[in-house]
XYZ file of N, CA and C in Angstrom:
438
model
N 19.091 -22.122 -68.458
C 19.577 -21.368 -67.300
C 20.566 -20.281 -67.737
N 21.544 -20.643 -68.575
C 22.552 -19.666 -68.990
C 21.914 -18.533 -69.787
N 20.845 -18.835 -70.504
C 20.140 -17.792 -71.256
C 19.582 -16.735 -70.312
N 18.987 -17.170 -69.219
C 18.452 -16.227 -68.227
C 19.580 -15.390 -67.636
N 20.692 -16.020 -67.344
C 21.844 -15.297 -66.778
C 22.328 -14.230 -67.750
N 22.418 -14.582 -69.030
C 22.883 -13.618 -70.040
C 21.960 -12.399 -70.098
N 20.642 -12.637 -70.107
C 19.703 -11.514 -70.212
C 19.651 -10.693 -68.928
N 19.760 -11.335 -67.775
C 19.842 -10.581 -66.514
C 21.115 -9.733 -66.481
N 22.197 -10.335 -66.918
C 23.484 -9.653 -66.970
C 23.403 -8.417 -67.878
N 22.857 -8.612 -69.069
C 22.729 -7.507 -70.017
C 21.840 -6.406 -69.449
N 20.690 -6.780 -68.906
C 19.763 -5.785 -68.354
C 20.390 -5.013 -67.195
N 21.019 -5.713 -66.264
C 21.627 -5.042 -65.103
C 22.745 -4.106 -65.545
N 23.586 -4.586 -66.458
C 24.722 -3.771 -66.907
C 24.258 -2.526 -67.649
N 23.311 -2.676 -68.573
C 22.846 -1.507 -69.324
C 22.088 -0.530 -68.427
N 21.332 -1.052 -67.478
C 20.652 -0.194 -66.502
C 21.688 0.621 -65.722
N 22.723 -0.061 -65.218
C 23.745 0.622 -64.426
C 24.552 1.594 -65.266
N 24.772 1.268 -66.530
C 25.465 2.203 -67.428
C 24.648 3.486 -67.569
N 23.355 3.350 -67.814
C 22.509 4.541 -67.912
C 22.501 5.345 -66.627
N 22.421 4.644 -65.504
C 22.395 5.311 -64.207
C 23.696 6.055 -63.932
N 24.832 5.418 -64.180
C 26.115 6.076 -63.892
C 26.339 7.271 -64.810
N 25.871 7.182 -66.045
C 25.995 8.329 -66.956
C 25.175 9.508 -66.444
N 23.974 9.250 -65.965
C 23.135 10.307 -65.406
C 23.775 10.895 -64.146
N 24.275 10.031 -63.291
C 24.948 10.494 -62.070
C 26.159 11.357 -62.423
N 26.977 10.868 -63.361
C 28.226 11.547 -63.693
C 28.013 12.879 -64.409
N 27.049 12.926 -65.309
C 26.874 14.114 -66.139
C 25.899 15.111 -65.525
N 24.913 14.623 -64.766
C 23.877 15.511 -64.242
C 23.976 15.679 -62.720
N 23.861 14.574 -62.003
C 23.674 14.649 -60.555
C 24.917 15.132 -59.797
N 26.038 14.449 -59.953
C 27.228 14.844 -59.194
C 27.658 16.284 -59.490
N 27.717 16.710 -60.753
C 28.146 18.095 -60.995
C 27.223 19.141 -60.363
N 25.953 18.800 -60.170
C 25.022 19.772 -59.598
C 25.027 19.812 -58.076
N 25.763 18.913 -57.436
C 25.803 18.906 -55.972
C 26.267 20.239 -55.406
N 27.140 20.926 -56.117
C 27.652 22.194 -55.596
C 26.630 23.329 -55.700
N 25.469 23.051 -56.247
C 24.399 24.051 -56.362
C 23.431 24.008 -55.178
N 23.578 23.015 -54.309
C 22.688 22.885 -53.154
C 23.176 23.831 -52.062
N 22.251 24.626 -51.524
C 22.604 25.578 -50.471
C 23.296 24.876 -49.313
N 24.290 25.534 -48.751
C 25.076 24.971 -47.660
C 24.253 24.420 -46.515
N 23.201 25.128 -46.116
C 22.364 24.685 -44.997
C 21.587 23.419 -45.320
N 21.324 23.182 -46.571
C 20.502 22.044 -46.979
C 21.342 20.880 -47.505
N 22.643 21.093 -47.660
C 23.464 20.082 -48.312
C 23.529 18.768 -47.534
N 23.692 18.827 -46.229
C 23.832 17.600 -45.442
C 22.594 16.719 -45.605
N 21.401 17.302 -45.521
C 20.176 16.523 -45.703
C 20.058 16.026 -47.144
N 20.400 16.889 -48.098
C 20.391 16.473 -49.508
C 21.298 15.267 -49.709
N 22.503 15.343 -49.186
C 23.459 14.263 -49.364
C 22.986 12.982 -48.682
N 22.416 13.125 -47.499
C 21.867 11.950 -46.805
C 20.775 11.294 -47.657
N 19.876 12.100 -48.177
C 18.798 11.563 -49.014
C 19.337 10.950 -50.301
N 20.386 11.530 -50.846
C 21.032 10.937 -52.023
C 21.476 9.516 -51.696
N 22.149 9.350 -50.560
C 22.644 8.035 -50.159
C 21.525 7.022 -49.971
N 20.466 7.431 -49.326
C 19.330 6.533 -49.086
C 18.672 6.160 -50.406
N 18.401 7.140 -51.232
C 17.654 6.909 -52.466
C 18.477 6.202 -53.528
N 19.753 6.512 -53.629
C 20.575 5.851 -54.653
C 20.747 4.378 -54.306
N 20.809 4.071 -53.014
C 20.933 2.665 -52.609
C 19.750 1.835 -53.090
N 18.567 2.420 -53.054
C 17.363 1.718 -53.479
C 17.459 1.305 -54.956
N 18.052 2.156 -55.771
C 18.079 1.870 -57.207
C 19.367 1.217 -57.694
N 20.389 1.133 -56.838
C 21.672 0.623 -57.319
C 22.108 -0.706 -56.707
N 21.738 -0.993 -55.469
C 22.275 -2.174 -54.794
C 21.883 -3.478 -55.491
N 20.610 -3.706 -55.706
C 20.178 -4.963 -56.331
C 20.764 -5.150 -57.734
N 20.709 -4.135 -58.614
C 21.317 -4.328 -59.935
C 22.829 -4.588 -59.877
N 23.533 -3.955 -58.934
C 24.971 -4.211 -58.822
C 25.249 -5.644 -58.384
N 24.453 -6.158 -57.472
C 24.626 -7.541 -57.026
C 24.296 -8.503 -58.177
N 23.203 -8.232 -58.883
C 22.842 -9.072 -60.036
C 23.956 -9.048 -61.071
N 24.498 -7.870 -61.335
C 25.585 -7.756 -62.313
C 26.810 -8.545 -61.866
N 27.192 -8.413 -60.607
C 28.364 -9.116 -60.087
C 28.180 -10.631 -60.176
N 27.057 -11.123 -59.690
C 26.811 -12.567 -59.685
C 26.729 -13.108 -61.110
N 25.999 -12.412 -61.980
C 25.864 -12.893 -63.360
C 27.194 -12.825 -64.105
N 27.999 -11.810 -63.843
C 29.330 -11.723 -64.477
C 30.211 -12.882 -64.024
N 30.135 -13.231 -62.746
C 30.920 -14.363 -62.234
C 30.451 -15.670 -62.860
N 29.142 -15.855 -62.958
C 28.602 -17.080 -63.572
C 29.068 -17.191 -65.017
N 28.996 -16.105 -65.762
C 29.396 -16.136 -67.169
C 30.896 -16.378 -67.339
N 31.692 -15.897 -66.400
C 33.136 -16.124 -66.474
C 33.488 -17.570 -66.160
N 32.705 -18.206 -65.300
C 32.961 -19.603 -64.929
C 32.358 -20.563 -65.961
N 31.117 -20.314 -66.331
C 30.425 -21.153 -67.320
C 30.231 -20.340 -68.584
N 31.287 -20.264 -69.378
C 31.277 -19.439 -70.589
C 30.227 -19.987 -71.560
N 29.307 -19.136 -71.991
C 28.259 -19.587 -72.912
C 28.825 -20.015 -74.269
N 28.139 -20.922 -74.914
C 28.527 -21.361 -76.254
C 28.563 -20.158 -77.192
N 29.599 -20.121 -78.030
C 29.738 -19.056 -79.009
C 30.402 -17.798 -78.488
N 30.718 -17.761 -77.199
C 31.312 -16.576 -76.578
C 32.779 -16.851 -76.281
N 33.653 -15.953 -76.760
C 35.069 -16.079 -76.448
C 35.256 -15.910 -74.940
N 36.013 -16.786 -74.292
C 36.197 -16.709 -72.832
C 36.726 -15.366 -72.339
N 37.458 -14.653 -73.171
C 38.013 -13.366 -72.748
C 36.914 -12.340 -72.452
N 35.795 -12.404 -73.164
C 34.739 -11.397 -72.968
C 34.180 -11.419 -71.544
N 33.682 -12.556 -71.056
C 33.175 -12.533 -69.681
C 34.273 -12.382 -68.634
N 35.492 -12.819 -68.942
C 36.589 -12.655 -67.987
C 36.926 -11.180 -67.808
N 37.067 -10.460 -68.912
C 37.343 -9.024 -68.838
C 36.165 -8.310 -68.174
N 34.954 -8.754 -68.495
C 33.769 -8.164 -67.870
C 33.783 -8.312 -66.358
N 34.160 -9.489 -65.887
C 34.234 -9.717 -64.443
C 35.326 -8.854 -63.805
N 36.454 -8.747 -64.453
C 37.536 -7.890 -63.944
C 37.042 -6.439 -63.819
N 36.285 -5.989 -64.805
C 35.748 -4.623 -64.753
C 34.735 -4.455 -63.621
N 33.903 -5.471 -63.386
C 32.955 -5.398 -62.260
C 33.717 -5.270 -60.945
N 34.735 -6.072 -60.783
C 35.544 -6.005 -59.557
C 36.189 -4.622 -59.438
N 36.695 -4.086 -60.545
C 37.302 -2.750 -60.526
C 36.269 -1.690 -60.129
N 35.047 -1.815 -60.626
C 33.978 -0.872 -60.278
C 33.675 -0.939 -58.782
N 33.554 -2.155 -58.248
C 33.284 -2.310 -56.816
C 34.435 -1.751 -55.984
N 35.670 -2.038 -56.394
C 36.826 -1.506 -55.656
C 36.846 0.014 -55.704
N 36.613 0.577 -56.878
C 36.569 2.030 -57.009
C 35.475 2.621 -56.130
N 34.316 1.994 -56.144
C 33.186 2.483 -55.352
C 33.553 2.568 -53.875
N 34.065 1.458 -53.325
C 34.287 1.406 -51.883
C 35.626 2.003 -51.441
N 36.616 2.024 -52.321
C 37.922 2.563 -51.934
C 38.078 4.043 -52.283
N 37.309 4.528 -53.271
C 37.490 5.913 -53.718
C 36.237 6.762 -53.501
N 35.119 6.369 -54.141
C 33.934 7.231 -54.093
C 33.278 7.262 -52.706
N 33.163 6.128 -52.040
C 32.539 6.120 -50.706
C 33.291 7.037 -49.727
N 34.618 7.017 -49.672
C 35.293 7.966 -48.771
C 35.001 9.438 -49.096
N 34.878 9.775 -50.383
C 34.511 11.162 -50.724
C 33.089 11.463 -50.265
N 32.197 10.496 -50.406
C 30.833 10.691 -49.920
C 30.814 10.863 -48.402
N 31.676 10.138 -47.703
C 31.749 10.304 -46.237
C 32.169 11.729 -45.877
N 33.117 12.266 -46.639
C 33.531 13.649 -46.398
C 32.365 14.603 -46.650
N 31.657 14.376 -47.736
C 30.549 15.258 -48.088
C 29.370 15.126 -47.127
N 29.253 13.989 -46.456
C 28.155 13.785 -45.510
C 28.221 14.773 -44.349
N 29.400 15.281 -44.055
C 29.562 16.244 -42.971
C 29.263 17.672 -43.414
N 29.152 17.864 -44.705
C 28.916 19.199 -45.260
C 29.660 19.339 -46.564
N 29.209 20.251 -47.397
C 29.829 20.394 -48.709
C 31.287 20.800 -48.575
N 32.121 20.102 -49.315
C 33.558 20.364 -49.352
C 33.943 20.395 -50.824
N 34.385 21.561 -51.280
C 34.694 21.743 -52.706
C 35.719 20.734 -53.217
N 36.770 20.508 -52.460
C 37.824 19.577 -52.897
C 37.296 18.145 -52.977
N 36.533 17.723 -51.974
C 35.969 16.369 -51.986
C 34.988 16.216 -53.143
N 34.194 17.243 -53.388
C 33.248 17.206 -54.502
C 33.984 17.081 -55.836
N 34.991 17.892 -56.027
C 35.773 17.858 -57.274
C 36.413 16.486 -57.473
N 36.970 15.921 -56.405
C 37.594 14.592 -56.495
C 36.551 13.503 -56.763
N 35.375 13.641 -56.171
C 34.304 12.677 -56.428
C 33.930 12.684 -57.908
N 33.708 13.857 -58.467
C 33.321 13.956 -59.880
C 34.431 13.407 -60.774
N 35.653 13.785 -60.517
C 36.777 13.309 -61.352
C 36.976 11.804 -61.224
N 36.979 11.305 -60.010
C 37.252 9.879 -59.806
C 36.113 9.002 -60.323
N 34.918 9.543 -60.365
C 33.781 8.762 -60.826
C 33.848 8.458 -62.324
N 34.705 9.178 -63.048
C 34.915 8.839 -64.458
C 35.471 7.428 -64.601
N 36.208 6.944 -63.590
C 36.699 5.558 -63.628
C 35.538 4.582 -63.745
N 34.536 4.765 -62.901
C 33.377 3.871 -62.940
C 32.564 4.075 -64.213
N 32.422 5.308 -64.636
C 31.642 5.592 -65.842
C 32.261 4.907 -67.055
N 33.558 5.033 -67.216
C 34.248 4.406 -68.353
C 34.214 2.885 -68.224
N 34.421 2.378 -67.014
C 34.374 0.921 -66.811
C 32.987 0.376 -67.140
N 31.929 1.086 -66.753
C 30.579 0.610 -67.071
C 30.282 0.734 -68.561
N 30.843 1.720 -69.204
C 30.683 1.818 -70.654
C 31.315 0.600 -71.332
N 32.518 0.250 -70.912
C 33.180 -0.950 -71.449
C 32.369 -2.198 -71.118
N 31.824 -2.263 -69.915
C 30.994 -3.405 -69.529
C 29.752 -3.504 -70.402
N 29.162 -2.361 -70.718
C 27.990 -2.353 -71.585
C 28.302 -2.942 -72.953
N 29.432 -2.546 -73.507
C 29.860 -3.083 -74.805
C 30.071 -4.592 -74.693
N 30.758 -5.030 -73.651
C 31.013 -6.464 -73.469
C 29.717 -7.254 -73.270
N 28.797 -6.724 -72.473
C 27.534 -7.430 -72.234
C 26.727 -7.571 -73.526
N 26.732 -6.536 -74.339
C 26.042 -6.610 -75.634
C 26.716 -7.639 -76.526
N 28.044 -7.615 -76.575
C 28.772 -8.594 -77.393
C 28.500 -10.027 -76.942
N 28.479 -10.243 -75.648
C 28.191 -11.587 -75.118
C 26.801 -12.033 -75.571
N 25.821 -11.172 -75.444
C 24.458 -11.508 -75.835
C 24.368 -11.779 -77.342
N 25.038 -10.957 -78.130
C 25.021 -11.147 -79.594
C 25.692 -12.457 -79.974
N 26.867 -12.704 -79.414
C 27.602 -13.940 -79.747
C 26.811 -15.174 -79.340
N 26.178 -15.099 -78.184
C 25.397 -16.255 -77.703
C 24.182 -16.492 -78.587
N 23.463 -15.443 -78.916
C 22.248 -15.627 -79.714
C 22.566 -15.991 -81.160
N 23.743 -15.611 -81.649
C 24.136 -15.946 -83.027
C 24.600 -17.403 -83.127
N 24.869 -18.018 -82.001
C 25.397 -19.385 -81.991
C 24.326 -20.409 -82.253
């Protein structure tokens, strides 16, 4: 059972790391290139479509991180899954306390200040997911080496 959790955790985390890097480097910076008349619909479609690809992996990551923090796999230092879980919680808090409010502002129409703050603040999640990716790989390596 724990083996399945480790591989689901690794897959979800690395998937989300790739996704957030693409969002941060490509998608969010290009939002200001969408014509004003089309921005509201573009932003609405972004919200609908991103939910399809992000919600399930985020839930899998959260649940698997919690399981690994509670039932630490053999060969894995307890600090690794604990720090990983703290980072998942930080990502969720950042998402709902910081990025979602900027998206709400942008849903009414393009706002340069909200866009700039969204791009800047999203580096928090990008860096946190990068750290999570490293931790998830380390957990998998330590477990399989045991």
